Amino acid sequence: MQSKSYSARTLDANALKSFAHPLRLRIYELLDEHGPSTATKLAALLGQNTGATSYHLRELAGHGMIEVVPGMGRGKEKYWRITPGGFSFGEPGSESDPETASAMEFLLDDLVRQRGAELARWREEEGRAPEEWVRASGYGRRSLRLTAEESAALRDEVFEVLDRYRALSDRRETESPESRDPSMGRVVIHFDVLPVGAGQGPAEEATP
């Protein structure tokens, strides 16, 4: 999941409203973390019945967020995975109706929650992680003095890099598990451009 990207598909209003559902968000997170799964396995992880997870999987698939894995599963059993290519929520504030705006707010708040949970998880796991992964990880924060145009240029350049690596990752999603590099792992990247204080007037700005 991502709040913005330039090659990813932007969710329309109906998809935004459908995705803004706690159980669907959790199903999407589990597929992202663990890879392809069935309605039955997801139901066990979530403490739900299979009928409920099957329904929500179909809803996610109906908006192109997940898809059935070809050639995986026996008989009528379906394995679901996140659709390669990803998607974005679009620009906050561009929603044309209150219900869509509310869904956007819900999704952005959940994105902030998820990032906090992932950072806290890594801080807890870091001491037990293999050394090569600790060396490959990194925390980054910069406070810069930029114009709106420069900020947008910075954002666009970073997303171009992220999209290039996402395309590499997406190609690997179609490989058979046997052919994948065993050293490969799931890596989460957080990136934000936040003009903190932009909504304040000059008199409200704190003195550094």
JSON list of C-alpha atoms in Angstrom, two decimals:
[
{"chain": "A", "resi": 1, "resn": "MET", "atom": "CA", "xyz": [0.00, 0.00, 0.00]},
{"chain": "A", "resi": 2, "resn": "GLN", "atom": "CA", "xyz": [1.18, 3.51, -0.65]},
{"chain": "A", "resi": 3, "resn": "SER", "atom": "CA", "xyz": [-0.19, 7.01, -0.36]},
{"chain": "A", "resi": 4, "resn": "LYS", "atom": "CA", "xyz": [1.29, 8.24, -3.62]},
{"chain": "A", "resi": 5, "resn": "SER", "atom": "CA", "xyz": [3.21, 6.90, -6.59]},
{"chain": "A", "resi": 6, "resn": "TYR", "atom": "CA", "xyz": [3.50, 7.88, -10.21]},
{"chain": "A", "resi": 7, "resn": "SER", "atom": "CA", "xyz": [3.30, 4.61, -12.12]},
{"chain": "A", "resi": 8, "resn": "ALA", "atom": "CA", "xyz": [0.82, 2.93, -9.78]},
{"chain": "A", "resi": 9, "resn": "ARG", "atom": "CA", "xyz": [-2.91, 2.94, -10.44]},
{"chain": "A", "resi": 10, "resn": "THR", "atom": "CA", "xyz": [-4.88, 5.55, -8.50]},
{"chain": "A", "resi": 11, "resn": "LEU", "atom": "CA", "xyz": [-7.93, 4.17, -6.70]},
{"chain": "A", "resi": 12, "resn": "ASP", "atom": "CA", "xyz": [-11.22, 5.69, -7.77]},
{"chain": "A", "resi": 13, "resn": "ALA", "atom": "CA", "xyz": [-13.91, 6.82, -5.31]},
{"chain": "A", "resi": 14, "resn": "ASN", "atom": "CA", "xyz": [-15.66, 3.44, -5.16]},
{"chain": "A", "resi": 15, "resn": "ALA", "atom": "CA", "xyz": [-12.38, 1.62, -4.51]},
{"chain": "A", "resi": 16, "resn": "LEU", "atom": "CA", "xyz": [-11.40, 4.08, -1.78]},
{"chain": "A", "resi": 17, "resn": "LYS", "atom": "CA", "xyz": [-14.72, 3.59, 0.00]},
{"chain": "A", "resi": 18, "resn": "SER", "atom": "CA", "xyz": [-14.50, -0.18, -0.33]},
{"chain": "A", "resi": 19, "resn": "PHE", "atom": "CA", "xyz": [-10.93, -0.37, 0.96]},
{"chain": "A", "resi": 20, "resn": "ALA", "atom": "CA", "xyz": [-11.66, 1.82, 4.01]},
{"chain": "A", "resi": 21, "resn": "HIS", "atom": "CA", "xyz": [-12.74, -1.20, 6.04]},
{"chain": "A", "resi": 22, "resn": "PRO", "atom": "CA", "xyz": [-10.71, -2.52, 9.02]},
{"chain": "A", "resi": 23, "resn": "LEU", "atom": "CA", "xyz": [-10.91, -6.20, 8.05]},
{"chain": "A", "resi": 24, "resn": "ARG", "atom": "CA", "xyz": [-10.03, -5.57, 4.40]},
{"chain": "A", "resi": 25, "resn": "LEU", "atom": "CA", "xyz": [-7.05, -3.50, 5.43]},
{"chain": "A", "resi": 26, "resn": "ARG", "atom": "CA", "xyz": [-5.89, -6.29, 7.73]},
{"chain": "A", "resi": 27, "resn": "ILE", "atom": "CA", "xyz": [-6.34, -8.92, 5.00]},
{"chain": "A", "resi": 28, "resn": "TYR", "atom": "CA", "xyz": [-4.28, -6.78, 2.65]},
{"chain": "A", "resi": 29, "resn": "GLU", "atom": "CA", "xyz": [-1.55, -6.38, 5.30]},
{"chain": "A", "resi": 30, "resn": "LEU", "atom": "CA", "xyz": [-1.39, -10.16, 5.85]},
{"chain": "A", "resi": 31, "resn": "LEU", "atom": "CA", "xyz": [-1.09, -10.86, 2.12]},
{"chain": "A", "resi": 32, "resn": "ASP", "atom": "CA", "xyz": [1.63, -8.22, 1.91]},
{"chain": "A", "resi": 33, "resn": "GLU", "atom": "CA", "xyz": [3.56, -9.68, 4.83]},
{"chain": "A", "resi": 34, "resn": "HIS", "atom": "CA", "xyz": [3.12, -13.42, 4.30]},
{"chain": "A", "resi": 35, "resn": "GLY", "atom": "CA", "xyz": [2.49, -13.73, 0.57]},
{"chain": "A", "resi": 36, "resn": "PRO", "atom": "CA", "xyz": [-0.27, -15.72, -1.16]},
{"chain": "A", "resi": 37, "resn": "SER", "atom": "CA", "xyz": [-2.92, -17.24, 1.07]},
{"chain": "A", "resi": 38, "resn": "THR", "atom": "CA", "xyz": [-6.41, -18.74, 1.02]},
{"chain": "A", "resi": 39, "resn": "ALA", "atom": "CA", "xyz": [-9.63, -17.54, 2.59]},
{"chain": "A", "resi": 40, "resn": "THR", "atom": "CA", "xyz": [-9.43, -20.44, 5.07]},
{"chain": "A", "resi": 41, "resn": "LYS", "atom": "CA", "xyz": [-5.90, -19.61, 6.23]},
{"chain": "A", "resi": 42, "resn": "LEU", "atom": "CA", "xyz": [-6.69, -15.93, 6.53]},
{"chain": "A", "resi": 43, "resn": "ALA", "atom": "CA", "xyz": [-9.83, -16.71, 8.52]},
{"chain": "A", "resi": 44, "resn": "ALA", "atom": "CA", "xyz": [-7.74, -18.67, 11.03]},
{"chain": "A", "resi": 45, "resn": "LEU", "atom": "CA", "xyz": [-5.28, -15.80, 11.42]},
{"chain": "A", "resi": 46, "resn": "LEU", "atom": "CA", "xyz": [-8.04, -13.23, 11.84]},
{"chain": "A", "resi": 47, "resn": "GLY", "atom": "CA", "xyz": [-10.42, -15.23, 14.03]},
{"chain": "A", "resi": 48, "resn": "GLN", "atom": "CA", "xyz": [-13.12, -14.96, 11.36]},
{"chain": "A", "resi": 49, "resn": "ASN", "atom": "CA", "xyz": [-15.19, -17.51, 9.46]},
{"chain": "A", "resi": 50, "resn": "THR", "atom": "CA", "xyz": [-14.20, -18.45, 5.93]},
{"chain": "A", "resi": 51, "resn": "GLY", "atom": "CA", "xyz": [-17.38, -16.96, 4.49]},
{"chain": "A", "resi": 52, "resn": "ALA", "atom": "CA", "xyz": [-16.43, -13.52, 5.81]},
{"chain": "A", "resi": 53, "resn": "THR", "atom": "CA", "xyz": [-12.85, -13.62, 4.52]},
{"chain": "A", "resi": 54, "resn": "SER", "atom": "CA", "xyz": [-14.04, -14.95, 1.14]},
{"chain": "A", "resi": 55, "resn": "TYR", "atom": "CA", "xyz": [-16.45, -12.03, 0.84]},
{"chain": "A", "resi": 56, "resn": "HIS", "atom": "CA", "xyz": [-13.83, -9.42, 1.68]},
{"chain": "A", "resi": 57, "resn": "LEU", "atom": "CA", "xyz": [-11.29, -11.05, -0.65]},
{"chain": "A", "resi": 58, "resn": "ARG", "atom": "CA", "xyz": [-13.79, -10.78, -3.51]},
{"chain": "A", "resi": 59, "resn": "GLU", "atom": "CA", "xyz": [-14.40, -7.13, -2.65]},
{"chain": "A", "resi": 60, "resn": "LEU", "atom": "CA", "xyz": [-10.66, -6.40, -2.76]},
{"chain": "A", "resi": 61, "resn": "ALA", "atom": "CA", "xyz": [-10.32, -8.32, -6.03]},
{"chain": "A", "resi": 62, "resn": "GLY", "atom": "CA", "xyz": [-13.27, -6.46, -7.53]},
{"chain": "A", "resi": 63, "resn": "HIS", "atom": "CA", "xyz": [-11.30, -3.23, -7.25]},
{"chain": "A", "resi": 64, "resn": "GLY", "atom": "CA", "xyz": [-8.07, -4.75, -8.57]},
{"chain": "A", "resi": 65, "resn": "MET", "atom": "CA", "xyz": [-6.15, -4.68, -5.29]},
{"chain": "A", "resi": 66, "resn": "ILE", "atom": "CA", "xyz": [-5.60, -8.45, -5.12]},
{"chain": "A", "resi": 67, "resn": "GLU", "atom": "CA", "xyz": [-5.79, -11.31, -7.60]},
{"chain": "A", "resi": 68, "resn": "VAL", "atom": "CA", "xyz": [-5.90, -15.11, -7.75]},
{"chain": "A", "resi": 69, "resn": "VAL", "atom": "CA", "xyz": [-2.48, -16.73, -8.16]},
{"chain": "A", "resi": 70, "resn": "PRO", "atom": "CA", "xyz": [-2.53, -18.78, -11.41]},
{"chain": "A", "resi": 71, "resn": "GLY", "atom": "CA", "xyz": [-1.76, -22.47, -10.99]},
{"chain": "A", "resi": 72, "resn": "MET", "atom": "CA", "xyz": [-1.74, -22.42, -7.20]},
{"chain": "A", "resi": 73, "resn": "GLY", "atom": "CA", "xyz": [-4.22, -24.39, -5.11]},
{"chain": "A", "resi": 74, "resn": "ARG", "atom": "CA", "xyz": [-6.11, -27.64, -5.59]},
{"chain": "A", "resi": 75, "resn": "GLY", "atom": "CA", "xyz": [-9.59, -27.98, -7.04]},
{"chain": "A", "resi": 76, "resn": "LYS", "atom": "CA", "xyz": [-11.67, -24.94, -6.17]},
{"chain": "A", "resi": 77, "resn": "GLU", "atom": "CA", "xyz": [-9.10, -23.71, -3.64]},
{"chain": "A", "resi": 78, "resn": "LYS", "atom": "CA", "xyz": [-7.89, -20.20, -4.46]},
{"chain": "A", "resi": 79, "resn": "TYR", "atom": "CA", "xyz": [-4.68, -18.54, -3.39]},
{"chain": "A", "resi": 80, "resn": "TRP", "atom": "CA", "xyz": [-4.80, -14.75, -3.38]},
{"chain": "A", "resi": 81, "resn": "ARG", "atom": "CA", "xyz": [-1.94, -12.29, -3.71]},
{"chain": "A", "resi": 82, "resn": "ILE", "atom": "CA", "xyz": [-1.50, -8.54, -3.94]},
{"chain": "A", "resi": 83, "resn": "THR", "atom": "CA", "xyz": [-1.80, -7.34, -7.53]},
{"chain": "A", "resi": 84, "resn": "PRO", "atom": "CA", "xyz": [1.65, -6.39, -8.88]},
{"chain": "A", "resi": 85, "resn": "GLY", "atom": "CA", "xyz": [2.11, -2.71, -9.69]},
{"chain": "A", "resi": 86, "resn": "GLY", "atom": "CA", "xyz": [0.57, -1.35, -6.53]},
{"chain": "A", "resi": 87, "resn": "PHE", "atom": "CA", "xyz": [-1.88, 1.50, -6.22]},
{"chain": "A", "resi": 88, "resn": "SER", "atom": "CA", "xyz": [-2.10, 4.97, -4.73]},
{"chain": "A", "resi": 89, "resn": "PHE", "atom": "CA", "xyz": [-4.81, 6.84, -2.86]},
{"chain": "A", "resi": 90, "resn": "GLY", "atom": "CA", "xyz": [-4.45, 9.94, -5.03]},
{"chain": "A", "resi": 91, "resn": "GLU", "atom": "CA", "xyz": [-4.16, 13.50, -3.76]},
{"chain": "A", "resi": 92, "resn": "PRO", "atom": "CA", "xyz": [-5.72, 14.22, -0.35]},
{"chain": "A", "resi": 93, "resn": "GLY", "atom": "CA", "xyz": [-8.36, 16.92, -0.65]},
{"chain": "A", "resi": 94, "resn": "SER", "atom": "CA", "xyz": [-9.30, 16.01, -4.23]},
{"chain": "A", "resi": 95, "resn": "GLU", "atom": "CA", "xyz": [-12.38, 13.97, -3.23]},
{"chain": "A", "resi": 96, "resn": "SER", "atom": "CA", "xyz": [-15.66, 15.18, -4.67]},
{"chain": "A", "resi": 97, "resn": "ASP", "atom": "CA", "xyz": [-18.05, 13.92, -1.96]},
{"chain": "A", "resi": 98, "resn": "PRO", "atom": "CA", "xyz": [-18.00, 13.68, 1.86]},
{"chain": "A", "resi": 99, "resn": "GLU", "atom": "CA", "xyz": [-18.14, 9.86, 1.92]},
{"chain": "A", "resi": 100, "resn": "THR", "atom": "CA", "xyz": [-15.06, 9.57, -0.30]},
{"chain": "A", "resi": 101, "resn": "ALA", "atom": "CA", "xyz": [-13.25, 12.24, 1.73]},
{"chain": "A", "resi": 102, "resn": "SER", "atom": "CA", "xyz": [-14.02, 10.32, 4.91]},
{"chain": "A", "resi": 103, "resn": "ALA", "atom": "CA", "xyz": [-12.67, 7.11, 3.36]},
{"chain": "A", "resi": 104, "resn": "MET", "atom": "CA", "xyz": [-9.48, 8.92, 2.34]},
{"chain": "A", "resi": 105, "resn": "GLU", "atom": "CA", "xyz": [-9.01, 10.22, 5.89]},
{"chain": "A", "resi": 106, "resn": "PHE", "atom": "CA", "xyz": [-9.54, 6.73, 7.29]},
{"chain": "A", "resi": 107, "resn": "LEU", "atom": "CA", "xyz": [-6.98, 5.22, 4.92]},
{"chain": "A", "resi": 108, "resn": "LEU", "atom": "CA", "xyz": [-4.36, 7.91, 5.58]},
{"chain": "A", "resi": 109, "resn": "ASP", "atom": "CA", "xyz": [-4.81, 7.54, 9.34]},
{"chain": "A", "resi": 110, "resn": "ASP", "atom": "CA", "xyz": [-4.36, 3.78, 8.98]},
{"chain": "A", "resi": 111, "resn": "LEU", "atom": "CA", "xyz": [-1.22, 4.35, 6.90]},
{"chain": "A", "resi": 112, "resn": "VAL", "atom": "CA", "xyz": [0.25, 6.42, 9.76]},
{"chain": "A", "resi": 113, "resn": "ARG", "atom": "CA", "xyz": [-0.73, 3.67, 12.22]},
{"chain": "A", "resi": 114, "resn": "GLN", "atom": "CA", "xyz": [0.86, 0.98, 10.08]},
{"chain": "A", "resi": 115, "resn": "ARG", "atom": "CA", "xyz": [4.11, 2.91, 9.73]},
{"chain": "A", "resi": 116, "resn": "GLY", "atom": "CA", "xyz": [4.36, 3.41, 13.47]},
{"chain": "A", "resi": 117, "resn": "ALA", "atom": "CA", "xyz": [3.74, -0.29, 14.07]},
{"chain": "A", "resi": 118, "resn": "GLU", "atom": "CA", "xyz": [6.36, -1.31, 11.51]},
{"chain": "A", "resi": 119, "resn": "LEU", "atom": "CA", "xyz": [8.98, 1.03, 12.97]},
{"chain": "A", "resi": 120, "resn": "ALA", "atom": "CA", "xyz": [8.28, -0.24, 16.48]},
{"chain": "A", "resi": 121, "resn": "ARG", "atom": "CA", "xyz": [8.47, -3.84, 15.27]},
{"chain": "A", "resi": 122, "resn": "TRP", "atom": "CA", "xyz": [11.86, -3.30, 13.61]},
{"chain": "A", "resi": 123, "resn": "ARG", "atom": "CA", "xyz": [13.24, -1.59, 16.71]},
{"chain": "A", "resi": 124, "resn": "GLU", "atom": "CA", "xyz": [12.20, -4.67, 18.70]},
{"chain": "A", "resi": 125, "resn": "GLU", "atom": "CA", "xyz": [13.56, -7.16, 16.12]},
{"chain": "A", "resi": 126, "resn": "GLU", "atom": "CA", "xyz": [16.75, -5.32, 15.19]},
{"chain": "A", "resi": 127, "resn": "GLY", "atom": "CA", "xyz": [18.86, -6.87, 17.95]},
{"chain": "A", "resi": 128, "resn": "ARG", "atom": "CA", "xyz": [18.02, -10.39, 16.72]},
{"chain": "A", "resi": 129, "resn": "ALA", "atom": "CA", "xyz": [18.22, -9.74, 12.97]},
{"chain": "A", "resi": 130, "resn": "PRO", "atom": "CA", "xyz": [21.09, -11.10, 10.82]},
{"chain": "A", "resi": 131, "resn": "GLU", "atom": "CA", "xyz": [24.00, -8.67, 10.65]},
{"chain": "A", "resi": 132, "resn": "GLU", "atom": "CA", "xyz": [23.72, -8.16, 6.88]},
{"chain": "A", "resi": 133, "resn": "TRP", "atom": "CA", "xyz": [20.12, -6.97, 7.27]},
{"chain": "A", "resi": 134, "resn": "VAL", "atom": "CA", "xyz": [21.01, -4.63, 10.11]},
{"chain": "A", "resi": 135, "resn": "ARG", "atom": "CA", "xyz": [23.75, -3.10, 7.93]},
{"chain": "A", "resi": 136, "resn": "ALA", "atom": "CA", "xyz": [21.27, -2.77, 5.03]},
{"chain": "A", "resi": 137, "resn": "SER", "atom": "CA", "xyz": [18.64, -1.02, 7.15]},
{"chain": "A", "resi": 138, "resn": "GLY", "atom": "CA", "xyz": [18.53, 2.66, 7.95]},
{"chain": "A", "resi": 139, "resn": "TYR", "atom": "CA", "xyz": [16.58, 5.41, 9.64]},
{"chain": "A", "resi": 140, "resn": "GLY", "atom": "CA", "xyz": [16.40, 8.79, 7.99]},
{"chain": "A", "resi": 141, "resn": "ARG", "atom": "CA", "xyz": [15.05, 12.19, 8.89]},
{"chain": "A", "resi": 142, "resn": "ARG", "atom": "CA", "xyz": [15.98, 15.54, 7.40]},
{"chain": "A", "resi": 143, "resn": "SER", "atom": "CA", "xyz": [14.59, 18.99, 8.13]},
{"chain": "A", "resi": 144, "resn": "LEU", "atom": "CA", "xyz": [15.18, 21.20, 5.08]},
{"chain": "A", "resi": 145, "resn": "ARG", "atom": "CA", "xyz": [14.34, 24.76, 3.99]},
{"chain": "A", "resi": 146, "resn": "LEU", "atom": "CA", "xyz": [12.73, 24.32, 0.58]},
{"chain": "A", "resi": 147, "resn": "THR", "atom": "CA", "xyz": [10.11, 25.93, -1.62]},
{"chain": "A", "resi": 148, "resn": "ALA", "atom": "CA", "xyz": [6.94, 24.07, -2.55]},
{"chain": "A", "resi": 149, "resn": "GLU", "atom": "CA", "xyz": [8.36, 23.51, -6.05]},
{"chain": "A", "resi": 150, "resn": "GLU", "atom": "CA", "xyz": [11.62, 22.12, -4.67]},
{"chain": "A", "resi": 151, "resn": "SER", "atom": "CA", "xyz": [9.72, 19.87, -2.28]},
{"chain": "A", "resi": 152, "resn": "ALA", "atom": "CA", "xyz": [7.63, 18.48, -5.16]},
{"chain": "A", "resi": 153, "resn": "ALA", "atom": "CA", "xyz": [10.78, 17.88, -7.22]},
{"chain": "A", "resi": 154, "resn": "LEU", "atom": "CA", "xyz": [12.40, 16.02, -4.31]},
{"chain": "A", "resi": 155, "resn": "ARG", "atom": "CA", "xyz": [9.27, 13.91, -3.83]},
{"chain": "A", "resi": 156, "resn": "ASP", "atom": "CA", "xyz": [9.09, 13.03, -7.51]},
{"chain": "A", "resi": 157, "resn": "GLU", "atom": "CA", "xyz": [12.75, 12.00, -7.71]},
{"chain": "A", "resi": 158, "resn": "VAL", "atom": "CA", "xyz": [12.49, 9.72, -4.68]},
{"chain": "A", "resi": 159, "resn": "PHE", "atom": "CA", "xyz": [9.30, 8.11, -5.95]},
{"chain": "A", "resi": 160, "resn": "GLU", "atom": "CA", "xyz": [10.97, 7.43, -9.29]},
{"chain": "A", "resi": 161, "resn": "VAL", "atom": "CA", "xyz": [13.64, 5.43, -7.45]},
{"chain": "A", "resi": 162, "resn": "LEU", "atom": "CA", "xyz": [11.04, 3.61, -5.34]},
{"chain": "A", "resi": 163, "resn": "ASP", "atom": "CA", "xyz": [8.99, 2.76, -8.43]},
{"chain": "A", "resi": 164, "resn": "ARG", "atom": "CA", "xyz": [12.06, 1.30, -10.13]},
{"chain": "A", "resi": 165, "resn": "TYR", "atom": "CA", "xyz": [12.69, -1.05, -7.23]},
{"chain": "A", "resi": 166, "resn": "ARG", "atom": "CA", "xyz": [9.00, -1.85, -6.92]},
{"chain": "A", "resi": 167, "resn": "ALA", "atom": "CA", "xyz": [9.02, -3.00, -10.56]},
{"chain": "A", "resi": 168, "resn": "LEU", "atom": "CA", "xyz": [11.94, -5.31, -9.70]},
{"chain": "A", "resi": 169, "resn": "SER", "atom": "CA", "xyz": [10.00, -6.68, -6.74]},
{"chain": "A", "resi": 170, "resn": "ASP", "atom": "CA", "xyz": [6.85, -7.16, -8.83]},
{"chain": "A", "resi": 171, "resn": "ARG", "atom": "CA", "xyz": [8.75, -9.27, -11.37]},
{"chain": "A", "resi": 172, "resn": "ARG", "atom": "CA", "xyz": [9.88, -11.53, -8.55]},
{"chain": "A", "resi": 173, "resn": "GLU", "atom": "CA", "xyz": [6.29, -12.03, -7.40]},
{"chain": "A", "resi": 174, "resn": "THR", "atom": "CA", "xyz": [5.62, -14.02, -10.58]},
{"chain": "A", "resi": 175, "resn": "GLU", "atom": "CA", "xyz": [8.58, -16.36, -10.02]},
{"chain": "A", "resi": 176, "resn": "SER", "atom": "CA", "xyz": [8.11, -19.79, -8.51]},
{"chain": "A", "resi": 177, "resn": "PRO", "atom": "CA", "xyz": [9.22, -20.05, -4.86]},
{"chain": "A", "resi": 178, "resn": "GLU", "atom": "CA", "xyz": [11.89, -22.59, -5.85]},
{"chain": "A", "resi": 179, "resn": "SER", "atom": "CA", "xyz": [13.60, -20.13, -8.23]},
{"chain": "A", "resi": 180, "resn": "ARG", "atom": "CA", "xyz": [13.76, -17.19, -5.80]},
{"chain": "A", "resi": 181, "resn": "ASP", "atom": "CA", "xyz": [16.99, -16.04, -4.20]},
{"chain": "A", "resi": 182, "resn": "PRO", "atom": "CA", "xyz": [16.90, -17.45, -0.64]},
{"chain": "A", "resi": 183, "resn": "SER", "atom": "CA", "xyz": [18.65, -14.34, 0.68]},
{"chain": "A", "resi": 184, "resn": "MET", "atom": "CA", "xyz": [15.74, -12.15, -0.41]},
{"chain": "A", "resi": 185, "resn": "GLY", "atom": "CA", "xyz": [13.56, -10.65, 2.32]},
{"chain": "A", "resi": 186, "resn": "ARG", "atom": "CA", "xyz": [10.55, -8.36, 2.71]},
{"chain": "A", "resi": 187, "resn": "VAL", "atom": "CA", "xyz": [11.76, -4.78, 3.03]},
{"chain": "A", "resi": 188, "resn": "VAL", "atom": "CA", "xyz": [9.50, -1.88, 4.06]},
{"chain": "A", "resi": 189, "resn": "ILE", "atom": "CA", "xyz": [10.40, 1.65, 2.95]},
{"chain": "A", "resi": 190, "resn": "HIS", "atom": "CA", "xyz": [8.77, 4.71, 4.53]},
{"chain": "A", "resi": 191, "resn": "PHE", "atom": "CA", "xyz": [9.05, 8.06, 2.80]},
{"chain": "A", "resi": 192, "resn": "ASP", "atom": "CA", "xyz": [7.18, 11.29, 3.54]},
{"chain": "A", "resi": 193, "resn": "VAL", "atom": "CA", "xyz": [7.46, 14.91, 2.54]},
{"chain": "A", "resi": 194, "resn": "LEU", "atom": "CA", "xyz": [5.68, 16.87, 5.26]},
{"chain": "A", "resi": 195, "resn": "PRO", "atom": "CA", "xyz": [5.58, 20.69, 5.17]},
{"chain": "A", "resi": 196, "resn": "VAL", "atom": "CA", "xyz": [5.00, 20.88, 8.92]},
{"chain": "A", "resi": 197, "resn": "GLY", "atom": "CA", "xyz": [3.69, 24.29, 9.94]},
{"chain": "A", "resi": 198, "resn": "ALA", "atom": "CA", "xyz": [2.54, 25.24, 6.44]},
{"chain": "A", "resi": 199, "resn": "GLY", "atom": "CA", "xyz": [-0.99, 25.69, 7.77]},
{"chain": "A", "resi": 200, "resn": "GLN", "atom": "CA", "xyz": [0.09, 28.27, 10.34]},
{"chain": "A", "resi": 201, "resn": "GLY", "atom": "CA", "xyz": [0.30, 31.99, 9.82]},
{"chain": "A", "resi": 202, "resn": "PRO", "atom": "CA", "xyz": [3.57, 33.87, 10.45]},
{"chain": "A", "resi": 203, "resn": "ALA", "atom": "CA", "xyz": [2.44, 34.92, 13.93]},
{"chain": "A", "resi": 204, "resn": "GLU", "atom": "CA", "xyz": [1.75, 31.32, 14.89]},
{"chain": "A", "resi": 205, "resn": "GLU", "atom": "CA", "xyz": [5.16, 29.97, 13.88]},
{"chain": "A", "resi": 206, "resn": "ALA", "atom": "CA", "xyz": [7.38, 29.04, 16.78]},
{"chain": "A", "resi": 207, "resn": "THR", "atom": "CA", "xyz": [10.74, 30.72, 17.05]},
{"chain": "A", "resi": 208, "resn": "PRO", "atom": "CA", "xyz": [13.54, 28.15, 16.51]}
]
